[in-house]
XYZ file of C-alpha atoms in Angstrom:
656
model
C 14.979 -11.709 50.472
C 13.482 -9.824 53.408
C 14.038 -6.058 53.267
C 12.254 -4.947 56.432
C 10.173 -6.137 59.364
C 8.049 -4.315 61.923
C 7.312 -5.687 65.381
C 4.674 -4.594 67.916
C 4.404 -1.006 66.625
C 2.139 1.341 68.558
C 1.446 5.061 68.155
C -0.925 7.299 70.117
C -1.662 11.018 69.987
C -2.938 12.596 73.232
C -5.910 10.381 74.120
C -6.336 8.703 70.736
C -4.596 5.466 69.841
C -3.914 5.252 66.106
C -2.666 1.671 66.077
C -1.038 -0.898 68.330
C 0.672 -4.258 68.050
C 1.420 -3.923 64.328
C 3.598 -6.667 62.828
C 4.693 -6.953 59.195
C 7.413 -8.182 56.858
C 8.446 -6.781 53.488
C 10.106 -8.987 50.882
C 12.144 -7.647 47.945
C 9.271 -8.581 45.596
C 6.483 -7.053 47.724
C 4.283 -4.572 45.863
C 1.998 -3.479 48.703
C -1.136 -1.345 48.721
C -1.793 0.283 52.131
C -5.507 1.089 52.475
C -7.772 2.436 55.182
C -10.082 5.302 55.972
C -8.755 8.857 56.170
C -7.192 9.460 59.585
C -6.548 5.801 60.414
C -2.750 6.280 60.574
C -1.402 5.270 57.137
C 0.892 8.294 56.722
C 1.915 8.030 60.387
C 3.049 4.453 59.750
C 5.179 5.719 56.849
C 6.781 8.336 59.119
C 7.588 5.619 61.661
C 9.107 3.413 58.962
C 11.441 6.138 57.668
C 12.456 7.349 61.146
C 10.635 10.701 61.107
C 8.483 9.611 64.061
C 9.342 7.468 67.058
C 6.668 4.888 67.948
C 5.370 4.549 71.481
C 6.515 0.934 71.354
C 7.972 -1.551 68.920
C 10.563 -1.171 66.179
C 11.281 -1.489 62.469
C 14.384 -3.392 61.366
C 15.995 -3.225 57.911
C 18.443 -5.536 56.177
C 21.853 -4.264 55.125
C 20.760 -4.319 51.481
C 17.708 -2.079 52.042
C 17.802 1.394 50.478
C 14.664 3.268 51.545
C 13.125 6.280 49.771
C 10.065 8.154 51.060
C 8.294 10.563 48.741
C 7.902 13.274 51.404
C 11.681 13.400 51.867
C 12.040 14.716 48.320
C 9.597 17.631 48.404
C 11.031 20.644 46.582
C 11.965 23.752 48.525
C 11.097 27.262 47.311
C 14.219 28.087 45.307
C 15.442 29.577 42.007
C 16.854 26.346 40.555
C 14.980 24.985 37.560
C 12.699 21.969 37.665
C 15.235 19.924 35.702
C 18.108 20.923 38.014
C 16.064 20.227 41.151
C 15.172 16.695 40.036
C 18.708 16.065 38.742
C 19.980 16.495 42.317
C 19.331 12.775 42.860
C 22.223 12.182 40.469
C 24.641 14.433 42.392
C 27.100 11.554 42.704
C 27.187 11.046 38.938
C 27.568 14.787 38.373
C 30.563 14.800 40.732
C 32.137 11.945 38.761
C 31.510 13.845 35.501
C 33.216 16.959 36.887
C 36.205 14.985 38.103
C 36.548 13.179 34.759
C 36.553 16.561 32.978
C 39.304 17.756 35.298
C 41.313 14.595 34.661
C 40.954 14.988 30.895
C 42.310 18.534 31.100
C 45.203 17.392 33.267
C 46.008 14.515 30.935
C 46.360 16.905 28.027
C 48.996 18.809 29.963
C 50.877 16.015 31.739
C 49.617 12.412 31.519
C 50.623 10.259 34.504
C 49.928 6.618 35.413
C 48.006 7.738 38.515
C 45.696 9.971 36.477
C 45.124 7.242 33.900
C 44.339 4.742 36.643
C 41.882 7.161 38.309
C 40.249 7.902 34.954
C 39.687 4.215 34.220
C 38.299 3.589 37.710
C 35.883 6.531 37.524
C 34.745 5.617 34.010
C 33.871 2.101 35.197
C 32.080 3.501 38.236
C 30.217 5.990 36.044
C 29.034 3.237 33.697
C 28.035 0.882 36.553
C 25.871 3.606 38.135
C 24.029 4.365 34.878
C 25.908 7.546 34.015
C 25.390 7.174 30.267
C 21.604 6.877 30.586
C 20.606 9.021 33.566
C 19.811 12.127 31.491
C 17.420 10.206 29.250
C 15.861 8.495 32.300
C 15.344 11.861 33.987
C 13.785 13.355 30.885
C 11.453 10.393 30.214
C 10.315 10.323 33.874
C 9.394 14.017 33.834
C 7.561 13.619 30.528
C 5.813 10.462 31.764
C 4.515 12.328 34.839
C 2.916 14.969 32.652
C 5.543 17.723 32.427
C 6.151 19.351 29.054
C 9.618 20.137 27.695
C 8.952 23.847 28.276
C 8.418 23.137 32.003
C 11.990 21.866 32.484
C 13.394 25.414 32.610
C 10.780 26.750 35.060
C 12.188 27.865 38.437
C 10.947 25.771 41.358
C 9.360 28.788 43.044
C 7.129 29.206 39.953
C 5.771 25.638 40.174
C 2.308 24.915 41.560
C 1.795 22.640 44.554
C 0.724 19.816 42.265
C 3.788 20.256 40.054
C 6.088 20.169 43.092
C 4.449 16.937 44.244
C 5.013 15.403 40.798
C 8.650 16.545 40.869
C 9.110 14.919 44.291
C 7.628 11.702 42.893
C 10.060 11.880 39.965
C 13.006 12.185 42.387
C 11.818 9.159 44.381
C 11.442 7.028 41.252
C 14.920 7.994 40.029
C 16.739 7.166 43.279
C 18.805 4.020 43.532
C 16.407 2.552 46.091
C 14.891 -0.882 46.454
C 12.082 0.058 48.884
C 9.785 2.973 47.996
C 7.176 4.559 50.272
C 4.649 6.377 48.065
C 1.875 8.447 49.679
C -0.962 9.151 47.216
C 1.358 9.256 44.164
C -1.519 9.601 41.665
C -2.671 12.914 43.145
C -2.272 15.710 40.571
C -1.731 13.189 37.742
C -3.953 12.899 34.685
C -4.946 9.479 33.366
C -2.060 9.230 30.872
C 0.455 9.963 33.643
C -1.235 7.496 36.011
C -1.001 4.782 33.365
C 2.681 5.619 32.816
C 3.255 5.264 36.577
C 1.372 1.953 36.575
C 3.718 0.610 33.934
C 6.752 1.878 35.854
C 5.704 0.289 39.157
C 4.481 -2.956 37.620
C 8.018 -3.483 36.260
C 9.850 -2.056 39.291
C 12.675 -4.348 40.458
C 12.276 -3.803 44.132
C 9.598 -3.418 46.780
C 7.198 -0.577 47.382
C 4.309 0.363 49.628
C 1.764 2.734 48.136
C -0.994 4.593 49.976
C -3.797 5.192 47.518
C -7.574 5.478 47.232
C -7.407 4.743 43.495
C -8.806 1.204 43.292
C -8.078 0.798 39.575
C -4.462 1.797 40.194
C -4.101 -0.553 43.178
C -5.439 -3.483 41.147
C -2.873 -2.776 38.428
C 0.322 -2.474 40.517
C 0.005 -4.396 43.817
C 0.402 -8.054 44.789
C -0.238 -7.559 48.521
C -2.737 -5.436 50.444
C -2.368 -4.100 53.979
C -5.663 -2.956 55.514
C -5.227 -0.607 58.489
C -8.506 -0.609 60.404
C -9.568 -0.428 64.061
C -5.937 0.156 65.036
C -4.758 -3.179 63.628
C -3.042 -4.239 60.424
C -4.458 -7.108 58.360
C -2.220 -8.369 55.558
C -3.625 -10.110 52.484
C -2.001 -11.659 49.439
C -3.340 -10.178 46.209
C -4.397 -6.792 44.869
C -7.206 -4.599 46.171
C -10.104 -6.497 44.567
C -8.671 -9.856 45.664
C -8.193 -8.515 49.190
C -11.873 -7.493 49.325
C -12.979 -11.049 48.516
C -10.616 -12.563 51.091
C -11.537 -9.985 53.723
C -15.248 -10.645 53.276
C -14.657 -14.380 53.592
C -12.548 -13.907 56.754
C -15.106 -11.531 58.285
C -17.925 -14.002 57.646
C -15.861 -16.818 59.163
C -15.107 -14.710 62.266
C -18.802 -13.823 62.601
C -19.895 -17.468 62.309
C -17.309 -18.504 64.913
C -18.496 -15.754 67.261
C -22.148 -16.731 66.805
C -21.348 -20.431 67.360
C -19.451 -19.554 70.543
C -22.392 -17.503 71.829
C -24.778 -20.322 70.999
C -22.610 -22.852 72.820
C -22.336 -20.578 75.878
C -26.134 -20.198 75.997
C -26.589 -23.970 75.646
C -24.245 -24.764 78.528
C -25.790 -22.004 80.653
C -29.243 -23.533 80.105
C -27.879 -26.908 81.235
C -26.477 -25.241 84.375
C -29.829 -23.585 85.064
C -31.617 -26.907 84.676
C -29.125 -28.620 87.045
C -29.662 -25.908 89.644
C -33.406 -26.574 89.611
C -32.759 -30.201 90.621
C -30.902 -28.891 93.717
C -28.839 -32.013 94.364
C -25.240 -32.155 95.562
C -23.978 -34.075 92.516
C -25.550 -31.545 90.232
C -23.380 -28.797 91.686
C -20.262 -30.747 90.659
C -21.618 -30.770 87.102
C -22.460 -27.081 87.309
C -18.897 -26.235 88.429
C -17.455 -28.217 85.514
C -19.817 -26.550 83.053
C -18.966 -23.130 84.469
C -15.303 -23.760 83.736
C -16.292 -24.513 80.111
C -18.246 -21.270 79.964
C -15.308 -19.285 81.381
C -12.942 -20.789 78.800
C -15.356 -19.969 75.969
C -15.872 -16.404 77.202
C -12.109 -15.871 77.533
C -11.728 -16.891 73.884
C -14.782 -14.901 72.752
C -13.921 -12.159 70.254
C -16.732 -10.072 68.880
C -16.135 -8.893 65.272
C -15.203 -5.230 65.049
C -18.141 -3.040 64.197
C -17.786 -1.455 60.791
C -16.545 2.109 60.967
C -19.149 4.722 60.175
C -18.937 5.669 56.511
C -20.426 8.322 54.299
C -23.965 7.551 53.241
C -26.329 9.698 51.207
C -28.613 9.806 48.196
C -29.882 12.491 45.882
C -33.507 13.528 46.140
C -35.686 13.157 43.066
C -34.737 16.053 40.780
C -37.377 18.362 39.312
C -38.583 17.354 35.837
C -36.841 18.866 32.849
C -36.848 18.519 29.084
C -35.150 15.759 27.091
C -32.527 18.190 25.760
C -30.242 19.087 28.670
C -27.256 20.841 27.085
C -26.090 21.859 23.622
C -22.613 23.165 22.778
C -21.905 24.396 19.260
C -18.435 25.399 18.033
C -17.306 26.590 21.465
C -13.743 27.944 21.619
C -11.561 29.359 24.394
C -8.014 30.590 24.776
C -5.930 32.764 27.073
C -3.691 35.253 25.278
C -1.754 33.446 22.599
C -2.547 30.005 24.043
C -5.497 28.179 22.499
C -7.160 25.791 24.915
C -9.795 24.317 22.635
C -11.967 25.073 19.602
C -14.836 23.443 17.660
C -16.327 21.921 20.819
C -19.710 20.360 20.014
C -21.792 18.329 22.470
C -25.404 17.302 22.934
C -26.473 15.975 26.359
C -29.860 14.329 26.788
C -31.953 13.477 29.828
C -30.472 10.771 32.075
C -27.108 10.564 30.274
C -23.872 10.082 32.205
C -21.058 11.699 30.273
C -17.403 11.879 31.306
C -14.928 14.466 30.053
C -11.292 13.315 29.831
C -8.073 14.972 28.763
C -4.590 15.821 30.066
C -4.111 18.353 32.855
C -4.268 21.887 31.530
C -6.298 21.064 28.402
C -9.268 23.166 29.590
C -11.753 20.678 31.058
C -12.523 22.799 34.132
C -12.642 25.944 31.983
C -15.224 24.312 29.693
C -17.333 23.329 32.686
C -17.155 26.870 34.059
C -18.257 28.173 30.637
C -21.314 25.888 30.792
C -22.104 27.246 34.281
C -21.723 30.847 33.087
C -18.680 31.471 35.315
C -16.420 31.949 32.272
C -17.120 33.420 28.847
C -16.315 31.512 25.665
C -14.371 33.306 22.929
C -16.925 32.052 20.407
C -19.661 29.463 19.955
C -23.018 28.722 21.571
C -23.855 27.289 25.009
C -27.532 26.421 25.532
C -29.203 24.744 28.516
C -32.501 22.975 27.824
C -35.924 24.029 29.078
C -36.386 23.755 32.865
C -32.824 22.518 33.336
C -31.362 23.370 36.754
C -27.589 22.750 36.868
C -25.477 22.238 40.000
C -21.684 22.492 39.974
C -19.221 20.599 42.178
C -15.997 22.613 42.222
C -12.922 20.491 42.948
C -11.055 23.627 44.114
C -13.799 24.371 46.648
C -13.293 28.087 46.009
C -16.369 29.044 48.052
C -15.169 27.230 51.174
C -13.181 29.998 52.809
C -13.331 31.954 56.032
C -13.231 31.501 59.779
C -16.903 30.576 60.213
C -17.700 27.149 61.599
C -19.127 24.274 59.565
C -22.486 24.772 61.266
C -22.469 28.543 60.628
C -21.512 28.018 56.989
C -24.343 25.556 56.367
C -26.830 27.763 58.234
C -25.840 30.745 56.070
C -26.129 28.666 52.891
C -29.501 27.142 53.833
C -31.242 29.537 56.273
C -34.622 27.782 55.864
C -33.312 24.513 57.314
C -33.608 23.956 61.056
C -30.516 23.480 63.229
C -31.674 19.938 63.985
C -31.970 19.116 60.279
C -28.536 20.608 59.498
C -26.878 18.766 62.408
C -28.493 15.481 61.336
C -27.277 15.938 57.762
C -23.791 16.876 58.937
C -23.692 13.723 61.048
C -24.487 11.560 58.011
C -21.578 13.289 56.246
C -19.200 12.339 59.090
C -19.337 15.610 61.030
C -20.703 14.336 64.357
C -21.292 16.209 67.600
C -18.941 19.078 68.394
C -16.986 18.667 65.141
C -19.577 20.972 63.491
C -17.914 23.867 65.366
C -14.689 23.320 63.455
C -13.568 26.309 61.372
C -13.846 26.105 57.569
C -10.179 27.150 57.299
C -9.139 24.142 59.392
C -10.811 21.535 57.200
C -8.804 18.883 55.398
C -9.258 18.162 51.707
C -11.497 15.180 52.490
C -13.645 17.186 54.909
C -14.079 19.984 52.368
C -15.092 17.444 49.721
C -17.739 15.920 52.022
C -19.124 19.361 52.870
C -19.411 20.312 49.185
C -21.167 17.010 48.454
C -23.676 17.729 51.203
C -24.415 21.141 49.722
C -24.817 19.502 46.312
C -27.565 17.116 47.402
C -29.464 19.929 49.123
C -29.709 21.824 45.827
C -32.700 20.783 43.640
C -30.762 20.117 40.421
C -31.559 17.879 37.443
C -28.153 18.333 35.784
C -24.948 17.718 37.747
C -21.601 19.127 36.609
C -18.949 17.407 38.711
C -15.258 18.331 38.629
C -13.255 15.485 40.210
C -15.953 14.481 42.750
C -13.876 11.633 44.233
C -10.720 13.686 44.893
C -9.576 13.694 48.550
C -12.081 10.969 49.482
C -11.111 7.608 50.929
C -12.260 4.402 49.270
C -15.330 3.980 51.474
C -16.516 7.522 50.703
C -15.825 7.049 46.989
C -18.031 3.977 47.006
C -20.802 5.979 48.703
C -20.545 8.680 46.009
C -20.695 6.031 43.292
C -23.818 4.453 44.754
C -25.525 7.838 45.065
C -24.672 8.782 41.484
C -25.749 5.365 40.165
C -29.209 6.004 41.570
C -29.385 9.638 40.434
C -31.944 9.854 37.583
C -30.838 13.219 36.180
C -28.118 13.950 33.618
C -24.491 14.443 34.617
C -21.281 15.709 33.056
C -18.232 14.581 35.028
C -14.521 15.375 34.923
C -12.615 12.556 36.593
C -9.341 10.662 36.634
C -10.957 7.930 38.752
C -11.176 5.095 36.245
C -13.117 2.887 38.659
C -15.799 5.579 38.859
C -15.793 6.023 35.067
C -16.234 2.290 34.558
C -19.248 2.133 36.846
C -21.075 5.216 35.570
C -20.124 6.291 32.061
C -22.507 6.048 29.104
C -20.236 8.161 26.912
C -16.712 9.548 27.136
C -15.469 12.708 25.450
C -11.746 13.366 25.034
C -11.025 17.119 24.949
C -8.350 18.251 22.475
C -7.328 21.622 21.052
C -9.494 20.862 18.016
C -12.638 19.753 19.803
C -14.111 16.602 21.307
C -13.549 12.973 20.355
C -16.505 10.759 21.277
C -16.291 7.222 22.676
C -19.386 5.170 23.523
C -19.426 3.172 26.749
C -17.291 3.173 29.904
C -13.522 3.334 30.434
C -12.858 -0.271 29.422
C -14.846 0.335 26.218
C -12.801 3.493 25.655
C -9.525 1.565 25.979
C -10.787 -1.152 23.657
C -11.632 1.423 21.002
C -8.211 3.046 21.355
C -6.486 -0.322 21.041
C -8.472 -1.134 17.926
C -7.530 2.189 16.363
C -3.837 1.711 17.106
C -3.647 5.439 17.771
C -4.771 6.972 21.045
C -5.324 10.311 19.365
C -7.984 8.869 17.051
C -11.644 8.596 17.798
C -13.698 5.543 16.869
C -15.171 7.600 14.027
C -11.679 8.151 12.641
C -11.033 4.444 12.947
C -14.162 3.633 10.985
C -13.133 6.123 8.319
C -9.717 4.511 7.913
C -11.218 1.087 7.558
C -13.826 2.243 5.094
C -11.305 3.818 2.728
C -10.073 0.321 1.933
C -13.493 -0.564 0.482
C -13.351 1.294 -2.808
C -16.653 -0.065 -4.100
C -18.793 2.012 -1.761
C -19.359 5.696 -2.507
C -18.079 8.018 0.206
C -21.516 9.438 1.004
C -23.038 5.976 1.390
C -20.194 4.968 3.675
C -20.729 7.993 5.913
C -24.473 7.364 6.118
C -23.888 3.728 6.956
C -21.396 4.667 9.708
C -23.781 7.200 11.198
C -26.635 4.678 11.240
C -24.422 1.983 12.727
C -23.118 4.313 15.429
C -26.655 5.381 16.351
C -27.855 1.767 16.555
C -24.846 0.803 18.644
C -25.473 3.711 20.986
C -29.154 2.780 21.452
C -28.201 -0.846 22.066
C -25.671 0.139 24.720
C -28.178 2.445 26.431
C -30.741 -0.368 26.571
C -28.162 -2.806 27.946
C -27.035 -0.310 30.571
C -30.619 0.375 31.648
C -31.285 -3.371 31.941
C -28.046 -3.836 33.908
C -29.076 -1.087 36.341
C -32.519 -2.706 36.775
C -30.919 -6.084 37.510
C -28.432 -4.507 39.921
C -31.195 -2.772 41.897
C -33.190 -6.021 42.076
C -30.060 -7.884 43.234
C -29.547 -5.322 45.989
C -33.188 -5.685 47.132
C -32.822 -9.480 47.174
C -29.601 -9.214 49.163
C -31.313 -7.071 51.804
C -34.319 -9.423 51.990
C -32.077 -12.483 52.363
C -30.146 -10.732 55.136
C -33.410 -9.924 56.964
C -34.625 -13.525 56.673
C -31.265 -14.909 57.843
C -31.443 -12.659 60.898
C -34.972 -13.899 61.590
C -33.778 -17.489 61.087
C -30.996 -16.903 63.590
C -33.554 -15.728 66.160
C -35.768 -18.783 65.567
C -32.754 -21.119 65.881
C -31.910 -19.520 69.217
C -35.521 -20.061 70.354
C -35.304 -23.725 69.374
C -32.061 -24.108 71.336
C -33.584 -22.432 74.387
C -36.892 -24.320 74.261
C -37.413 -26.976 76.913
C -37.896 -30.487 75.470
C -41.130 -30.968 77.389
C -42.716 -27.945 75.695
C -43.382 -29.969 72.563
C -46.022 -27.791 70.868
C -43.962 -24.605 71.153
C -40.893 -26.445 69.875
C -42.799 -27.716 66.813
C -44.037 -24.194 66.085
C -40.451 -22.894 66.146
C -39.338 -25.771 63.878
C -42.109 -24.950 61.388
C -40.987 -21.310 61.358
C -37.415 -22.409 60.768
C -38.389 -24.643 57.825
C -40.480 -21.858 56.298
C -37.661 -19.333 56.579
C -35.109 -21.755 55.139
C -37.346 -22.423 52.123
C -37.896 -18.700 51.559
C -34.156 -18.059 51.714
C -33.475 -20.881 49.243
C -36.087 -19.491 46.826
C -34.580 -16.006 47.027
C -31.052 -17.371 46.540
C -32.224 -19.235 43.441
C -33.741 -16.006 42.122
C -30.472 -14.192 42.882
C -28.521 -16.833 40.938
C -30.837 -16.371 37.955
C -30.274 -12.612 38.067
C -26.538 -13.179 38.315
C -26.683 -15.290 35.152
C -28.648 -12.539 33.391
C -26.050 -9.973 34.456
C -23.202 -11.946 32.845
C -21.815 -10.454 29.617
C -23.493 -11.980 26.610
C -21.408 -13.736 24.034
C -21.217 -12.562 20.436
C -23.022 -14.780 17.940
């Protein structure tokens, strides 16, 4: 069943056109991911769809059965009602039925009448049909699933943070009796456990939804369609985000080949026309006129592929050398008043390691990182940086980005030794071109602030990066640029992140922060999940799992068991490190091969054009071009064969 359809939608602001000619349909089973760079018009499209914004042209039509809910419509106002009461407002109809049933019950005790009994029966049936007997439990489980604690239910709305209000608005949307949801960055402000709860909710949602998100892992889990808004047009693909990437690449290559073939055909016909003109005979001009019509038709149909939008691109400079021991934490503890955040935190970071710190919101991850940087003081324990270790901290709150100074002034004040030309060039590579560098710091969006902080990070000569949510506020293209830069960074890093895609690509080790210390998991996020699944208890570490298994084997003394576990864990860790290093080597070689193949293919294209343009009578020159073509084709084939061999090496090895 079709729930909605858009036709020829266009929106412009002042002199900038966001999009035009957008067409789409939404079925009742559509689980759609809407992707695109920041500023491309995704949220604007949502506003058009829910009637908050009138398009310049076009319309959106809905079926009679469509019940639309947009997350922004449910944002909480600054009021004294509690969190629970504010979210429960979506069940106002059920509350009204409850109140009326209570009134009827009181009246029936005094004077029962057939009319009252009939109304009672009707309302009871209506109450049951609308989920009246389960809505309280649904409300409670939704709030808990999104990361609220029971104690938060009684908090007044005005005491909630911005992130908490956004989560409450999301809860209200999910609890509405809607069959078409518009969700704009719903995973913002959620920890990993809450994101996974939301994934389960949406994967089983009996209706349609469109979700704007830069979380690729999340999109792969919940969507079956992908809408890509780029260059002012909407391209719709069947499949999740990863599947859409494959299809998009294939389509783009097909469009490029078609464009190149059209250009080649135009040049061929034009050369025929030029040759006919040289003969200067009347009948030749008839041929020329016919050929010109062919050229005109081809040019009318000629569509050059859209140039890729400029994306963030950067790399870290080679960090200064440091010792093998980067960081040591011993029995670190921290609390605020009567609330204990964590205790017994022990960690040892070595050169080149990529460690991720996970845990629910509010568990103290950022506080621990600030303790390491010396910006907070631990209640007890030892924090020790290794010899010649220079740390650099990426603050997700961007607390130092304040004031009315311009971007250019801010960077000049931070790095007075850099020339204006150098600063402007760097700002351009971080998507601050031309006059945009005069924009005030206070006017920057979250994504712009994140890019500016990243630029400052790479200018600092650090060999130990402490990154607190480095992919927050960034679009997918910018996230990929950050990942590539971090993959090639040779120093150590400690990262707080809820971006599971990032964790999968980078992590050597994962630590889960609890009130009683750290639980260690070797490998990336998928390895972490596998270890949790094996344990059957997400609160247990792999070491706890091993201990439980070993207790079954009564023959082995406890001390021997512990020694054996320690040795096995160390061997496993070394093996993983070696495999990861080899995988990175293969990946870099694959990237170099890819670039070389692309260069040779471009050269081959040039030679092919020369062959096409070469006059048949110029035999020697033609043969030289042919020889070049054969040589290039052989080189490309050899490189492709090498790439295939590397691909085979990169495949996961089976277990003997």
